[in-house]
Amino acid sequence: DVAPEAPIVPVHLEAWEARGKAAITLGSETNTVRFIWQRINEETETITLSGPLAMNRQIIERRGSTLYQVDGDALKPLAHSVEISALSVALSRLPPESLGTWLLGHGPTGGDWTVQVDEWQFTPPWRTPARVTIQGSGIDIRVMISQWGFNPLP
């Protein structure tokens, strides 16, 4: 384990950013996306998704338990604006208000989803997830986080 004496990043931390990629598998289809996940506060997150070579960039904003697609200056409910893919099905089934917390390595306390941190990294002053597996509702998501940012630092 990396820096086992370091505390795990706090569950209620506000103002953080994670960068990495995720593979979302539903049945025999797998979508791979790069992401920049920014938590502004516990109610608001901005998620920028893009495919290979930064193609098909999509910006999603979470406000409370609702996801919106950013379209210029407008916000459109996500359910009405995304093509059918493993990614869009995952986004429609996952609990939006829980995802950021799961990225921090704090899993659900019950229900249909399991979250496992497969590998930790040291991002001073905390241990932070480097690889996370999220499973449930027929969906398998493997997340690799290459960079964490905390602002402001404690």
PDB file of C-alpha atoms in Angstrom:
ATOM      1  CA  ASP A   1       0.000   0.000   0.000  1.00  0.00           C
ATOM      2  CA  VAL A   2       1.219   3.511  -0.793  1.00  0.00           C
ATOM      3  CA  ALA A   3       1.808   5.699   2.298  1.00  0.00           C
ATOM      4  CA  PRO A   4      -0.350   3.490   4.568  1.00  0.00           C
ATOM      5  CA  GLU A   5       0.077   5.958   7.437  1.00  0.00           C
ATOM      6  CA  ALA A   6      -1.566   8.741   5.433  1.00  0.00           C
ATOM      7  CA  PRO A   7      -5.282   9.241   6.081  1.00  0.00           C
ATOM      8  CA  ILE A   8      -7.774   8.400   3.344  1.00  0.00           C
ATOM      9  CA  VAL A   9      -9.170  11.461   1.592  1.00  0.00           C
ATOM     10  CA  PRO A  10     -12.221  12.728   3.584  1.00  0.00           C
ATOM     11  CA  VAL A  11     -15.687  11.789   2.313  1.00  0.00           C
ATOM     12  CA  HIS A  12     -17.122  15.325   2.647  1.00  0.00           C
ATOM     13  CA  LEU A  13     -14.205  17.100   1.003  1.00  0.00           C
ATOM     14  CA  GLU A  14     -15.292  20.011  -1.179  1.00  0.00           C
ATOM     15  CA  ALA A  15     -13.399  21.581  -4.078  1.00  0.00           C
ATOM     16  CA  TRP A  16     -11.419  18.765  -5.696  1.00  0.00           C
ATOM     17  CA  GLU A  17     -10.583  17.568  -9.177  1.00  0.00           C
ATOM     18  CA  ALA A  18      -9.799  14.098 -10.529  1.00  0.00           C
ATOM     19  CA  ARG A  19      -8.445  13.291 -14.007  1.00  0.00           C
ATOM     20  CA  GLY A  20      -8.255   9.899 -15.609  1.00  0.00           C
ATOM     21  CA  LYS A  21     -10.119   7.423 -17.745  1.00  0.00           C
ATOM     22  CA  ALA A  22     -12.906   4.914 -17.338  1.00  0.00           C
ATOM     23  CA  ALA A  23     -14.048   1.780 -19.146  1.00  0.00           C
ATOM     24  CA  ILE A  24     -17.807   1.234 -18.914  1.00  0.00           C
ATOM     25  CA  THR A  25     -19.054  -2.251 -19.842  1.00  0.00           C
ATOM     26  CA  LEU A  26     -22.699  -3.167 -20.389  1.00  0.00           C
ATOM     27  CA  GLY A  27     -23.237  -6.664 -21.773  1.00  0.00           C
ATOM     28  CA  SER A  28     -20.754  -7.075 -24.640  1.00  0.00           C
ATOM     29  CA  GLU A  29     -20.280  -3.326 -25.255  1.00  0.00           C
ATOM     30  CA  THR A  30     -17.471  -1.319 -23.657  1.00  0.00           C
ATOM     31  CA  ASN A  31     -17.064   2.456 -23.932  1.00  0.00           C
ATOM     32  CA  THR A  32     -13.809   4.091 -22.869  1.00  0.00           C
ATOM     33  CA  VAL A  33     -13.755   7.771 -21.900  1.00  0.00           C
ATOM     34  CA  ARG A  34     -11.303  10.246 -20.493  1.00  0.00           C
ATOM     35  CA  PHE A  35     -12.675  12.460 -17.757  1.00  0.00           C
ATOM     36  CA  ILE A  36     -12.037  15.554 -15.718  1.00  0.00           C
ATOM     37  CA  TRP A  37     -14.264  15.451 -12.636  1.00  0.00           C
ATOM     38  CA  GLN A  38     -14.534  18.705 -10.697  1.00  0.00           C
ATOM     39  CA  ARG A  39     -16.427  18.969  -7.434  1.00  0.00           C
ATOM     40  CA  ILE A  40     -17.349  22.559  -6.707  1.00  0.00           C
ATOM     41  CA  ASN A  41     -19.311  21.626  -3.557  1.00  0.00           C
ATOM     42  CA  GLU A  42     -21.374  18.654  -2.359  1.00  0.00           C
ATOM     43  CA  GLU A  43     -24.310  19.689  -4.574  1.00  0.00           C
ATOM     44  CA  THR A  44     -22.466  20.691  -7.747  1.00  0.00           C
ATOM     45  CA  GLU A  45     -19.986  18.821  -9.956  1.00  0.00           C
ATOM     46  CA  THR A  46     -18.798  19.346 -13.518  1.00  0.00           C
ATOM     47  CA  ILE A  47     -17.741  16.266 -15.484  1.00  0.00           C
ATOM     48  CA  THR A  48     -15.964  16.667 -18.824  1.00  0.00           C
ATOM     49  CA  LEU A  49     -15.948  13.454 -20.871  1.00  0.00           C
ATOM     50  CA  SER A  50     -14.105  12.833 -24.124  1.00  0.00           C
ATOM     51  CA  GLY A  51     -13.293   9.889 -26.344  1.00  0.00           C
ATOM     52  CA  PRO A  52      -9.949   8.980 -27.915  1.00  0.00           C
ATOM     53  CA  LEU A  53      -7.859  11.978 -29.053  1.00  0.00           C
ATOM     54  CA  ALA A  54     -10.250  14.312 -27.175  1.00  0.00           C
ATOM     55  CA  MET A  55     -13.030  13.572 -29.680  1.00  0.00           C
ATOM     56  CA  ASN A  56     -16.754  13.886 -28.834  1.00  0.00           C
ATOM     57  CA  ARG A  57     -16.215  16.107 -25.826  1.00  0.00           C
ATOM     58  CA  GLN A  58     -19.254  16.323 -23.585  1.00  0.00           C
ATOM     59  CA  ILE A  59     -19.685  18.426 -20.454  1.00  0.00           C
ATOM     60  CA  ILE A  60     -22.114  17.210 -17.811  1.00  0.00           C
ATOM     61  CA  GLU A  61     -23.116  19.148 -14.730  1.00  0.00           C
ATOM     62  CA  ARG A  62     -24.576  17.625 -11.610  1.00  0.00           C
ATOM     63  CA  ARG A  63     -26.859  19.743  -9.484  1.00  0.00           C
ATOM     64  CA  GLY A  64     -28.135  17.764  -6.539  1.00  0.00           C
ATOM     65  CA  SER A  65     -29.412  14.447  -7.892  1.00  0.00           C
ATOM     66  CA  THR A  66     -29.931  15.632 -11.493  1.00  0.00           C
ATOM     67  CA  LEU A  67     -27.476  15.445 -14.398  1.00  0.00           C
ATOM     68  CA  TYR A  68     -27.525  18.042 -17.174  1.00  0.00           C
ATOM     69  CA  GLN A  69     -25.659  18.290 -20.458  1.00  0.00           C
ATOM     70  CA  VAL A  70     -24.017  21.675 -20.925  1.00  0.00           C
ATOM     71  CA  ASP A  71     -24.976  23.111 -24.313  1.00  0.00           C
ATOM     72  CA  GLY A  72     -23.344  26.530 -24.668  1.00  0.00           C
ATOM     73  CA  ASP A  73     -24.880  28.593 -21.874  1.00  0.00           C
ATOM     74  CA  ALA A  74     -27.862  26.252 -21.474  1.00  0.00           C
ATOM     75  CA  LEU A  75     -28.333  23.141 -19.370  1.00  0.00           C
ATOM     76  CA  LYS A  76     -30.422  20.312 -20.866  1.00  0.00           C
ATOM     77  CA  PRO A  77     -31.599  17.305 -18.854  1.00  0.00           C
ATOM     78  CA  LEU A  78     -29.125  14.547 -19.706  1.00  0.00           C
ATOM     79  CA  ALA A  79     -31.717  11.835 -20.305  1.00  0.00           C
ATOM     80  CA  HIS A  80     -32.973  13.615 -23.439  1.00  0.00           C
ATOM     81  CA  SER A  81     -29.679  14.488 -25.054  1.00  0.00           C
ATOM     82  CA  VAL A  82     -27.347  11.473 -25.172  1.00  0.00           C
ATOM     83  CA  GLU A  83     -27.130   8.641 -27.707  1.00  0.00           C
ATOM     84  CA  ILE A  84     -27.728   5.096 -26.460  1.00  0.00           C
ATOM     85  CA  SER A  85     -24.396   3.601 -25.415  1.00  0.00           C
ATOM     86  CA  ALA A  86     -22.924   1.792 -22.419  1.00  0.00           C
ATOM     87  CA  LEU A  87     -21.893   5.214 -21.114  1.00  0.00           C
ATOM     88  CA  SER A  88     -25.330   6.805 -21.456  1.00  0.00           C
ATOM     89  CA  VAL A  89     -27.039   3.763 -19.893  1.00  0.00           C
ATOM     90  CA  ALA A  90     -24.559   3.913 -16.994  1.00  0.00           C
ATOM     91  CA  LEU A  91     -25.211   7.621 -16.491  1.00  0.00           C
ATOM     92  CA  SER A  92     -28.962   6.981 -16.432  1.00  0.00           C
ATOM     93  CA  ARG A  93     -28.696   4.151 -13.862  1.00  0.00           C
ATOM     94  CA  LEU A  94     -26.005   5.424 -11.493  1.00  0.00           C
ATOM     95  CA  PRO A  95     -27.028   7.587  -8.530  1.00  0.00           C
ATOM     96  CA  PRO A  96     -25.558  10.963  -9.594  1.00  0.00           C
ATOM     97  CA  GLU A  97     -25.139  12.331  -6.077  1.00  0.00           C
ATOM     98  CA  SER A  98     -23.012   9.287  -5.093  1.00  0.00           C
ATOM     99  CA  LEU A  99     -20.526   9.115  -7.958  1.00  0.00           C
ATOM    100  CA  GLY A 100     -18.076  11.756  -6.766  1.00  0.00           C
ATOM    101  CA  THR A 101     -18.063  10.246  -3.284  1.00  0.00           C
ATOM    102  CA  TRP A 102     -17.352   6.827  -4.815  1.00  0.00           C
ATOM    103  CA  LEU A 103     -14.393   8.283  -6.742  1.00  0.00           C
ATOM    104  CA  LEU A 104     -12.999   9.445  -3.387  1.00  0.00           C
ATOM    105  CA  GLY A 105     -13.023   5.761  -2.363  1.00  0.00           C
ATOM    106  CA  HIS A 106     -16.068   5.845  -0.084  1.00  0.00           C
ATOM    107  CA  GLY A 107     -18.523   3.201  -1.276  1.00  0.00           C
ATOM    108  CA  PRO A 108     -22.247   2.752  -0.786  1.00  0.00           C
ATOM    109  CA  THR A 109     -23.576   1.439   2.507  1.00  0.00           C
ATOM    110  CA  GLY A 110     -25.991  -0.947   0.818  1.00  0.00           C
ATOM    111  CA  GLY A 111     -28.167  -1.155  -2.246  1.00  0.00           C
ATOM    112  CA  ASP A 112     -27.428  -2.472  -5.714  1.00  0.00           C
ATOM    113  CA  TRP A 113     -23.937  -1.006  -6.239  1.00  0.00           C
ATOM    114  CA  THR A 114     -20.514  -2.111  -5.031  1.00  0.00           C
ATOM    115  CA  VAL A 115     -17.439   0.115  -5.035  1.00  0.00           C
ATOM    116  CA  GLN A 116     -13.945  -1.260  -4.501  1.00  0.00           C
ATOM    117  CA  VAL A 117     -10.667   0.654  -4.459  1.00  0.00           C
ATOM    118  CA  ASP A 118      -8.229  -1.685  -6.246  1.00  0.00           C
ATOM    119  CA  GLU A 119      -5.167   0.542  -5.880  1.00  0.00           C
ATOM    120  CA  TRP A 120      -4.260   3.612  -3.793  1.00  0.00           C
ATOM    121  CA  GLN A 121      -1.838   6.453  -4.500  1.00  0.00           C
ATOM    122  CA  PHE A 122      -0.388   9.174  -2.283  1.00  0.00           C
ATOM    123  CA  THR A 123      -1.591  12.686  -3.088  1.00  0.00           C
ATOM    124  CA  PRO A 124      -0.349  14.799  -0.170  1.00  0.00           C
ATOM    125  CA  PRO A 125      -1.734  14.944   2.431  1.00  0.00           C
ATOM    126  CA  TRP A 126      -3.972  11.905   1.728  1.00  0.00           C
ATOM    127  CA  ARG A 127      -4.178   8.438   0.299  1.00  0.00           C
ATOM    128  CA  THR A 128      -6.391   8.706  -2.777  1.00  0.00           C
ATOM    129  CA  PRO A 129      -7.797   6.072  -5.122  1.00  0.00           C
ATOM    130  CA  ALA A 130      -5.765   5.263  -8.242  1.00  0.00           C
ATOM    131  CA  ARG A 131      -8.046   2.472  -9.501  1.00  0.00           C
ATOM    132  CA  VAL A 132     -11.708   1.969  -8.556  1.00  0.00           C
ATOM    133  CA  THR A 133     -14.193  -0.679  -9.702  1.00  0.00           C
ATOM    134  CA  ILE A 134     -17.909   0.194  -9.576  1.00  0.00           C
ATOM    135  CA  GLN A 135     -20.435  -2.564 -10.295  1.00  0.00           C
ATOM    136  CA  GLY A 136     -24.220  -2.821 -10.290  1.00  0.00           C
ATOM    137  CA  SER A 137     -27.343  -2.824 -12.471  1.00  0.00           C
ATOM    138  CA  GLY A 138     -25.538  -4.987 -15.038  1.00  0.00           C
ATOM    139  CA  ILE A 139     -22.802  -2.354 -15.456  1.00  0.00           C
ATOM    140  CA  ASP A 140     -19.082  -2.732 -14.767  1.00  0.00           C
ATOM    141  CA  ILE A 141     -17.046   0.493 -14.531  1.00  0.00           C
ATOM    142  CA  ARG A 142     -13.270   0.436 -14.157  1.00  0.00           C
ATOM    143  CA  VAL A 143     -11.847   3.843 -13.272  1.00  0.00           C
ATOM    144  CA  MET A 144      -8.180   4.826 -13.400  1.00  0.00           C
ATOM    145  CA  ILE A 145      -7.407   8.171 -11.763  1.00  0.00           C
ATOM    146  CA  SER A 146      -4.083   9.585 -12.904  1.00  0.00           C
ATOM    147  CA  GLN A 147      -4.208  12.965 -11.161  1.00  0.00           C
ATOM    148  CA  TRP A 148      -5.888  14.473  -8.114  1.00  0.00           C
ATOM    149  CA  GLY A 149      -6.081  18.165  -7.279  1.00  0.00           C
ATOM    150  CA  PHE A 150      -7.305  19.729  -4.051  1.00  0.00           C
ATOM    151  CA  ASN A 151      -8.140  23.391  -3.855  1.00  0.00           C
ATOM    152  CA  PRO A 152      -7.576  24.837  -1.438  1.00  0.00           C
ATOM    153  CA  LEU A 153      -5.200  22.433   0.270  1.00  0.00           C
ATOM    154  CA  PRO A 154      -6.008  21.895   3.964  1.00  0.00           C
TER     155      PRO A 154
END
